[in-house]
Short mmCIF file of C-alpha atoms in Angstrom, two decimals:
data_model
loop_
_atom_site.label_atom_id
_atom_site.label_comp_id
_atom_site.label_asym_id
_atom_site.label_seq_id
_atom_site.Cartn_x
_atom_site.Cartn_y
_atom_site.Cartn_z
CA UNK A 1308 -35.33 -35.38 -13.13
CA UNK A 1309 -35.02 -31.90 -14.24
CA UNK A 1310 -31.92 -30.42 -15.00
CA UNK A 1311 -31.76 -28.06 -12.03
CA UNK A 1312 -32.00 -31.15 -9.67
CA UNK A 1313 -29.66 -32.71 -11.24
CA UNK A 1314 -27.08 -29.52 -11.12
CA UNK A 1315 -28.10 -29.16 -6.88
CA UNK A 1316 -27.61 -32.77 -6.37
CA UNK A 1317 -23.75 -32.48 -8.44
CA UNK A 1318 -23.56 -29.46 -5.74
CA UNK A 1319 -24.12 -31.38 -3.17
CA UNK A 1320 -21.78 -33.71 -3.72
CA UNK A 1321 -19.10 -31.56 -4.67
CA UNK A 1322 -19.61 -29.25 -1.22
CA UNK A 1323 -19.62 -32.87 0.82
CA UNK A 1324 -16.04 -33.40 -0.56
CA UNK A 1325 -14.95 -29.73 -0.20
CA UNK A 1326 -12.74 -28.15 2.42
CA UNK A 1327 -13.04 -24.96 3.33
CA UNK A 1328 -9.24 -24.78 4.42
CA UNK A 1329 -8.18 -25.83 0.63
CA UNK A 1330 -10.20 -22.29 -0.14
CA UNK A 1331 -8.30 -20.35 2.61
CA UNK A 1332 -4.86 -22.10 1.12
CA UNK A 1333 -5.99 -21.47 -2.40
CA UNK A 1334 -6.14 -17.70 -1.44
CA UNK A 1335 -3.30 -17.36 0.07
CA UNK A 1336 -1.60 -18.89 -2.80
CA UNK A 1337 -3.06 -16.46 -5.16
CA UNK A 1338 -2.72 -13.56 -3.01
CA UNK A 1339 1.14 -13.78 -2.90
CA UNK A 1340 1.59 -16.15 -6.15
CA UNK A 1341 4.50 -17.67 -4.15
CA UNK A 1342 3.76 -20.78 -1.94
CA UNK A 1343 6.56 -20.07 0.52
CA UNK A 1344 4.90 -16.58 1.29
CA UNK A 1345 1.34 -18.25 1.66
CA UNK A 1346 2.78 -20.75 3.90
CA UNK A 1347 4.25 -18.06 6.01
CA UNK A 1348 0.94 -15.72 6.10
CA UNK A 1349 -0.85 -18.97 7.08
CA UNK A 1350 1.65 -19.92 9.55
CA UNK A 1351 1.75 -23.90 7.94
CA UNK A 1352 4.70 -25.48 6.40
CA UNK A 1353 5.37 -25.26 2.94
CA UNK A 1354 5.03 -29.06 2.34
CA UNK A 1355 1.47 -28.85 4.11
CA UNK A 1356 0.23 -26.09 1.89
CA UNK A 1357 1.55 -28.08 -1.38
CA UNK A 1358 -0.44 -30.70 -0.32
CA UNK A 1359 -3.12 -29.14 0.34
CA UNK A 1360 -2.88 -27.35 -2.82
CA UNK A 1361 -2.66 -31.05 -4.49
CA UNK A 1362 -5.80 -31.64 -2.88
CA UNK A 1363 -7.97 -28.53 -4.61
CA UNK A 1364 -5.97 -29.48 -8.01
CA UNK A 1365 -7.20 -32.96 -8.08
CA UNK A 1366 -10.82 -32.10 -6.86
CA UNK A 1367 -10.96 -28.91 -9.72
CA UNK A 1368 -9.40 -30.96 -12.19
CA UNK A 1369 -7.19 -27.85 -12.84
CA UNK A 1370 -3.31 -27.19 -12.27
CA UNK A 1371 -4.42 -23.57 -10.60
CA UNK A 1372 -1.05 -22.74 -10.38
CA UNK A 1373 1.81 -22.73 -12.34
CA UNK A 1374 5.06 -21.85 -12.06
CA UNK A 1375 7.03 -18.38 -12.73
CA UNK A 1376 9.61 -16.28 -12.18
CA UNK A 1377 9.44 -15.69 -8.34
CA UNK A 1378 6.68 -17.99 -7.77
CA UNK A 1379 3.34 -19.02 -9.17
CA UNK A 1380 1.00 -17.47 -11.54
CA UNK A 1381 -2.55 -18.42 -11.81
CA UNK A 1382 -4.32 -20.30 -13.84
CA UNK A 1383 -7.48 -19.22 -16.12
CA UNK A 1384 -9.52 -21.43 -14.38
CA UNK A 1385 -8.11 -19.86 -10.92
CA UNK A 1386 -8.85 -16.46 -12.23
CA UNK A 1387 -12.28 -17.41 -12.55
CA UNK A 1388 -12.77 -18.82 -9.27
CA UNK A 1389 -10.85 -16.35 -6.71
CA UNK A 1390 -14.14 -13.70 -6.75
CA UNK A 1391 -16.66 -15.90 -5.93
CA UNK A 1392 -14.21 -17.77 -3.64
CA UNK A 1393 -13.25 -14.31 -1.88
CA UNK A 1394 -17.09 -13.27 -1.37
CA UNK A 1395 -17.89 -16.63 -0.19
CA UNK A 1396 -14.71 -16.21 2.95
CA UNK A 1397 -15.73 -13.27 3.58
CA UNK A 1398 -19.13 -13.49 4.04
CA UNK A 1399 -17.93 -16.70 6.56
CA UNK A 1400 -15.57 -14.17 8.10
CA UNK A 1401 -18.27 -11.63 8.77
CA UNK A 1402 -20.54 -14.11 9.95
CA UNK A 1403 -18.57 -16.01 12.60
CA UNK A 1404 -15.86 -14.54 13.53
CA UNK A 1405 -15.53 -12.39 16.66
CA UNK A 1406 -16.37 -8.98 17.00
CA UNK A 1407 -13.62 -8.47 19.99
CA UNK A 1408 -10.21 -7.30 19.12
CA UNK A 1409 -7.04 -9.95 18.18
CA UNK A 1410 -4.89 -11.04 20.61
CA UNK A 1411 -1.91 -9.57 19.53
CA UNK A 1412 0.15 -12.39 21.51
CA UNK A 1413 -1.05 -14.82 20.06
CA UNK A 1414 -2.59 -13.56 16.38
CA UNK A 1415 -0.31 -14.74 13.29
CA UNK A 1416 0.03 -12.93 9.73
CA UNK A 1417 1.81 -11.52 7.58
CA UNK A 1418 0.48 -7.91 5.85
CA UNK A 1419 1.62 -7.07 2.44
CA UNK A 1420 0.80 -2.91 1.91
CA UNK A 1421 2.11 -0.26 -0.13
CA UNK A 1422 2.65 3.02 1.47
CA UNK A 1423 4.62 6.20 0.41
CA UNK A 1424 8.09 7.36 1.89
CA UNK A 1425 7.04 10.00 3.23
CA UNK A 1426 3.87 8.54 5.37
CA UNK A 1427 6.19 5.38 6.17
CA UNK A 1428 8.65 7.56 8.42
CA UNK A 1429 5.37 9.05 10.04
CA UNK A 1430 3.24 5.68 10.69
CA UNK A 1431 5.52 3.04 10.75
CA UNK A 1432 8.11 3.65 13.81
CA UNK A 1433 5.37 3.34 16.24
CA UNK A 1434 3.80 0.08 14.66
CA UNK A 1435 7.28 -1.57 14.27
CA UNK A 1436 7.92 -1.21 18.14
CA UNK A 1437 4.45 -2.59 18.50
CA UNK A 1438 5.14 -5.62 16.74
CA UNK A 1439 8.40 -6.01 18.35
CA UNK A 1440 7.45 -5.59 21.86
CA UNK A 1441 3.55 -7.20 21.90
CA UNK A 1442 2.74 -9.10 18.42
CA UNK A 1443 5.58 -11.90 17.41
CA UNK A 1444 3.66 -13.68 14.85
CA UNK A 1445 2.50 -10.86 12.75
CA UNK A 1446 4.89 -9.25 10.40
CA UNK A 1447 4.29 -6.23 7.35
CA UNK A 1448 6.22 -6.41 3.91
CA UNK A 1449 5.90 -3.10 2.32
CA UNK A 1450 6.08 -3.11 -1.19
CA UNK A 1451 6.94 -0.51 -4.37
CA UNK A 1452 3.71 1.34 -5.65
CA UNK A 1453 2.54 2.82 -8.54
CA UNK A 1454 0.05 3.84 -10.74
CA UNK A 1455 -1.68 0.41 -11.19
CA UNK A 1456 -1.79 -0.10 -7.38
CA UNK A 1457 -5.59 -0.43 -7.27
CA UNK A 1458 -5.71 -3.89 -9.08
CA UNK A 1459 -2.96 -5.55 -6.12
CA UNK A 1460 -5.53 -3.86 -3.71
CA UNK A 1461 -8.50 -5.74 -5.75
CA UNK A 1462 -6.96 -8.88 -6.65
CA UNK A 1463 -5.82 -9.48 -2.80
CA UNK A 1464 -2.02 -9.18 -2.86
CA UNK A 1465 -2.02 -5.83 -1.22
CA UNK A 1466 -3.73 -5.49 2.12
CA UNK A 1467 -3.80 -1.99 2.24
CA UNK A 1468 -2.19 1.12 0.18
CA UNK A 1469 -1.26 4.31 1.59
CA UNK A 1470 -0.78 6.76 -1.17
CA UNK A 1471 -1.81 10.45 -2.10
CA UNK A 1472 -3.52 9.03 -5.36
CA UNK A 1473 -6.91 7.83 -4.53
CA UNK A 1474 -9.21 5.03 -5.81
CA UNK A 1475 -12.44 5.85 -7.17
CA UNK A 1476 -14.08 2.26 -7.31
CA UNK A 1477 -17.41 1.17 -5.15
CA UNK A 1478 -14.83 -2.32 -3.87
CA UNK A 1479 -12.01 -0.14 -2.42
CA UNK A 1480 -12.76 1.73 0.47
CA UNK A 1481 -10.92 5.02 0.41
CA UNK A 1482 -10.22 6.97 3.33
CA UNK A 1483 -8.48 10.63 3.28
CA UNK A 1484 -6.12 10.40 6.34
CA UNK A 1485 -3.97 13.80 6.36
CA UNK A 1486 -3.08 16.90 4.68
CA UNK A 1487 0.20 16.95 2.58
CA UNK A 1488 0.94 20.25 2.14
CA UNK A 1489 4.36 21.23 0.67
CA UNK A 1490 7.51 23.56 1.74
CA UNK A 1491 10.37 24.24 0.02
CA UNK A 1492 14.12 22.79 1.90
CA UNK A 1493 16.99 23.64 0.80
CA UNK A 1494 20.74 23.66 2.19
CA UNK A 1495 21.09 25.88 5.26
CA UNK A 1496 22.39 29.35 4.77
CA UNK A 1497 21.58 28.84 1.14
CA UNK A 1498 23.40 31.88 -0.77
CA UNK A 1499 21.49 32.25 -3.57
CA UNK A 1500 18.63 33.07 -0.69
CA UNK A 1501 18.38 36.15 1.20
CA UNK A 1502 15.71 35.88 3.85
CA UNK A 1503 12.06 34.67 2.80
CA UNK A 1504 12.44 32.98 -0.28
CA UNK A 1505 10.41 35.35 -3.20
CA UNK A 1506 8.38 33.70 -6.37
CA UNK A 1507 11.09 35.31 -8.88
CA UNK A 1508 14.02 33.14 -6.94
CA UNK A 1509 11.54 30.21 -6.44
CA UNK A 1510 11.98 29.49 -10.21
CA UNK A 1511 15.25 30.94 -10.88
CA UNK A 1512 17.02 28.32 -9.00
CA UNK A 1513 17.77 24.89 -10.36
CA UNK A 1514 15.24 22.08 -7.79
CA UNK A 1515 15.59 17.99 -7.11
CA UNK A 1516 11.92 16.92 -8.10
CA UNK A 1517 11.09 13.00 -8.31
CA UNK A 1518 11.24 11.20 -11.72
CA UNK A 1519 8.12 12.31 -13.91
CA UNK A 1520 6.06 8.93 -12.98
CA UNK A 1521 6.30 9.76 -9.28
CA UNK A 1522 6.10 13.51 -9.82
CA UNK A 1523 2.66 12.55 -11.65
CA UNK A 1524 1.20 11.11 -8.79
CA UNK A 1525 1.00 14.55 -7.22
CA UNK A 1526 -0.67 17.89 -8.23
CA UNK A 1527 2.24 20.18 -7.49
CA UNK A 1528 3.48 20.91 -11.19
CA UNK A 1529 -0.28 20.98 -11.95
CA UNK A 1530 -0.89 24.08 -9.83
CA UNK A 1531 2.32 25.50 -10.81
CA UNK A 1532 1.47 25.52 -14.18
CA UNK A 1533 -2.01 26.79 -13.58
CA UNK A 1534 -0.69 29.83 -11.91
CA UNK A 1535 1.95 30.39 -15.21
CA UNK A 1536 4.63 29.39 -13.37
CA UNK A 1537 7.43 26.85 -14.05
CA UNK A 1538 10.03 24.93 -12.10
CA UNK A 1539 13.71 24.57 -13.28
CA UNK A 1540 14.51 21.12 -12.69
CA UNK A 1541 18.09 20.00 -12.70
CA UNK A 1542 18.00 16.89 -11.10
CA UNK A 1543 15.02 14.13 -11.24
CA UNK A 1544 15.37 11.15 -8.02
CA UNK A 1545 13.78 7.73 -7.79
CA UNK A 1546 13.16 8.09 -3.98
CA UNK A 1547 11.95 10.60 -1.92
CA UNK A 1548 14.52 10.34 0.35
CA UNK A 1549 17.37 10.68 -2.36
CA UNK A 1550 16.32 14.28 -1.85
CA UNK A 1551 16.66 15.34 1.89
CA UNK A 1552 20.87 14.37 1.46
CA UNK A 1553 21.39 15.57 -2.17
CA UNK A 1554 19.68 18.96 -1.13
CA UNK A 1555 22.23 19.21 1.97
CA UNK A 1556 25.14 18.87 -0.30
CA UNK A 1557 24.74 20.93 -3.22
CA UNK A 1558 23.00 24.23 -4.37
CA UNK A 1559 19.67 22.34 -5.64
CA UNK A 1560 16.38 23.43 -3.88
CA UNK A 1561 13.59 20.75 -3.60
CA UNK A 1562 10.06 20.81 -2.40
CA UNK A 1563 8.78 18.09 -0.03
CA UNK A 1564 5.62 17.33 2.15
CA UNK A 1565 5.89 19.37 5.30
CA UNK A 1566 5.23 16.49 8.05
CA UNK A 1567 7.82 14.21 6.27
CA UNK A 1568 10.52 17.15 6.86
CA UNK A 1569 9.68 18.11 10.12
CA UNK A 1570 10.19 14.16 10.80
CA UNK A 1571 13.73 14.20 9.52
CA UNK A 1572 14.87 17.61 10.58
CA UNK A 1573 17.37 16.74 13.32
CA UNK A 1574 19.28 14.18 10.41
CA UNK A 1575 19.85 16.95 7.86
CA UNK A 1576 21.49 20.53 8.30
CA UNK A 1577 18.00 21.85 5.98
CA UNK A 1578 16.44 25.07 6.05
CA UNK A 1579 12.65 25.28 5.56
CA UNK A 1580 10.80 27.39 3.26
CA UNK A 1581 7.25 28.64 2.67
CA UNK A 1582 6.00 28.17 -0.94
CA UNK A 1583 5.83 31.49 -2.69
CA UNK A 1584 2.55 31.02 -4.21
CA UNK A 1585 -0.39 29.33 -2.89
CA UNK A 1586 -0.88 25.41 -4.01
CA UNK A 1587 -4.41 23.27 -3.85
CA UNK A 1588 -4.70 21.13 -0.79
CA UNK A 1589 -3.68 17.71 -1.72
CA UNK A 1590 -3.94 14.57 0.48
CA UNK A 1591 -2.69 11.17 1.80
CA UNK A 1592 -5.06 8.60 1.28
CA UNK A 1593 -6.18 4.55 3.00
CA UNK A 1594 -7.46 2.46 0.66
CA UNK A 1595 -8.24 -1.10 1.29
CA UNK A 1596 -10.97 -3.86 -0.70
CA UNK A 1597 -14.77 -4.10 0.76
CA UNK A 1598 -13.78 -7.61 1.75
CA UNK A 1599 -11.61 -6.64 4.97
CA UNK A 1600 -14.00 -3.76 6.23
CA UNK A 1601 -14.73 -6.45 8.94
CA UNK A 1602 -11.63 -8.39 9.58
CA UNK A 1603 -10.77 -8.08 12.93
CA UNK A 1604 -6.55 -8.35 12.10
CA UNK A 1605 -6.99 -5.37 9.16
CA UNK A 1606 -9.59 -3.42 11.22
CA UNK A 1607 -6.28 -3.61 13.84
CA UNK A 1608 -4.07 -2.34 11.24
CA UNK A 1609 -5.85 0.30 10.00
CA UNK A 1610 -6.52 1.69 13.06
CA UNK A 1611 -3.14 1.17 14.46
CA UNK A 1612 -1.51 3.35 11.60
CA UNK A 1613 -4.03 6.09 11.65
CA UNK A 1614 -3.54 6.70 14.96
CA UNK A 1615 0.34 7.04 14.83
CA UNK A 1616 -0.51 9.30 11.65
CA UNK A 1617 -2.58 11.49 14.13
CA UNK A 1618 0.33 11.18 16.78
CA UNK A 1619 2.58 12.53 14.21
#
């Protein structure tokens, strides 16, 4: 017998003994690295998927999993397997499941994404009524960002990212979604500004600017620079929206995205500035893996948040 028989026969036998849930489970698992969390995006109990993740070990002759701080981290051998195992779903998913939309009455998961503060208080408010009032079974967990966001989009833990950095990879589908240009708030009836604020005060006055991690994530002190210009920064927050309240209540001047202001205006006495010098057009970004370009539930999503964004 030659060898290749001998390796489709092994195949055989191993598919015969396989199933396909344990690879749904095992995804899950790796996906959120916390077994709780997959049972809850799978809608089992956590006893069932432990089982079931007994199951896999046993068949694998691998632990897969082992256990950390928070959860579960994987294996080697688990690294190994969750591309080919992620390909194989999806092409299942695009193959047999419906084309129709979800039923959101009935339709259960849970949607892990990252998304900045300032798209959040533009996309979100409309989706969380949504869920409250027409979807009970799914739920979104938004999570902290940063710079290395791409590989929780590629390894599965993040469903989708909303960010103004994009992705420049052929497996993350990246999808421009609106314009963030800038203005200038500060306290209202500032003193140290008479009328429309001028370049020369602009730069004078001390500013609240995010910490220099977040602040790279943006091209605003890029274009300043280009244009020889330089801001005087006082005060560096962790949060956006440390900024709106610590603006109100001193002398500081910041600079934030326009649509985020405009969508917290009536909570803070602010007045609103033009930048005194022309900036490059920077904007917010979707990005999401190849492999849910076709589910039905993160098609829903998607679309769900770009239209509030365009509503906004």
């Amino acid at each position: 017998m030659l060898a290749r028989d001998i390796d489709s026969s092994a195949m055989a036998v191993n598919l015969k003994k396989l199933d396909l849930n344990l690879l749904v489970i095992f995804e899950a698992v790796y996906s959120t690295q916390n077994i709780s969390q997959a049972a809850t995006r799978l809608a089992m109990s956590q006893p069932a998927v432990s089982n079931s993740l007994a199951r896999l070990r046993e068949m694998l002759e691998d632990p897969l999993f082992v256990r950390a701080p928070g959860g579960v981290e994987p294996t080697v051998r688990a690294r190994e397997l969750i591309v080919p195992i992620r390909e194989a779903l999806g092409l299942i998913d695009r193959q047999i499941a419906p084309a129709g939309d979800i039923d959101l009455a009935t339709y259960k998961r849970n949607f892990r994404i990252i998304i900045s503060d300032n798209l959040e208080v533009l996309m979100m408010p409309a989706i969380a009524r949504t869920l409250a009032a027409d979807a009970p079974g799914i739920s979104i967990e938004c999570v902290q960002g940063d710079r290395n966001f791409a590989e929780e989009v590629r390894s599965g833990k993040i469903d989708l990212a909303c960010f103004p950095f994009p992705i420049d990879t052929t497996d993350i589908v990246t999808k421009a979604i609106c314009p963030l240009d800038v203005v200038v708030v500060s306290r209202r009836n500032h003193p140290g500004i008479n009328g429309v604020l001028d370049l020369e005060t602009f730069c004078r006055m001390p500013q609240i600017a995010l910490g220099r991690e977040l602040r790279g994530l943006t091209n605003i002190d890029k274009a300043l620079v280009a244009k020889g210009m330089e801001r005087r920064i006082a005060y560096m927050a962790a949060k956006l929206w440390s900024i709106p309240p610590l603006v109100e209540r001193t002398d500081l001047i910041g600079m934030l995205p326009r649509r985020f202001v405009e969508a917290i205006a009536d909570n803070y006495r602010l007045d609103i500035h033009e930048v005194p010098t022309g900036l490059e057009e920077q904007h917010a970004y979707m990005m999401w893996h190849t492999n849910s370009e076709h589910d039905a539930g993160h098609r829903w999503l998607r679309e769900s948040m770009l239209r509030a964004t365009l509503l906004n």
